[in-house]
């Protein structure tokens, strides 16, 4: 830990701390929403420690709270976490080997990966990854625990605006990808499919069907940006 502290400069330590604090605040809303939706207080706390992936946990709670099947909720969460596969392929030197790799894989999240990939050399990549990953591991379950306690007292979390955190988190995750024309088109097609099927299917299934948007063909090879956007 001392080596990590020395490797990171003050500005980077500050940025990592602020991001981890924000994660804790979102974890608070996650715990409150989960309990207000009828889940036992221990469940969001346990998932926050074992899953440690906010988007998939929010999605699981949202589908179950809407009356969807737990199986569909787990499947949707696994699909969201599928982005960790390319993350792992991009970070072999950062994760290390043996038990260190196992722990590093558990600490893998959008924040730790983003901080690591933004650094110019391997020592700083490793330090940023482990510092941010450990910070998220501390802040996310803590926020979930506090949120669960709040949710046990405040049943109407909508009155506090906490219900808006779930779609806000998912939107924040996909916004960077929407700069790409092909991904925008796939996302739009998926949204249309989900909205069209939501009135007729059980909660959770429209989200899975939205993956069909990936089948929408992208611009032809060699097509210029001007042609693609025309």
Coordinates of N, CA, C and O in Angstrom, one line a residue, residues 73 126 165 170:
X73 N -33.3 -11.7 -14.1 CA -32.5 -10.7 -13.4 C -31.0 -11.1 -13.4 O -30.1 -10.2 -13.7
X126 N -0.7 0.0 -12.5 CA -0.9 -0.9 -11.4 C -1.4 -0.2 -10.1 O -2.3 -0.6 -9.5
X165 N -31.6 7.2 -9.5 CA -30.2 6.8 -9.5 C -29.9 5.6 -10.4 O -28.9 5.6 -11.1
X170 N -27.0 3.7 -15.3 CA -26.9 3.0 -16.6 C -26.7 4.0 -17.8 O -25.9 3.7 -18.7

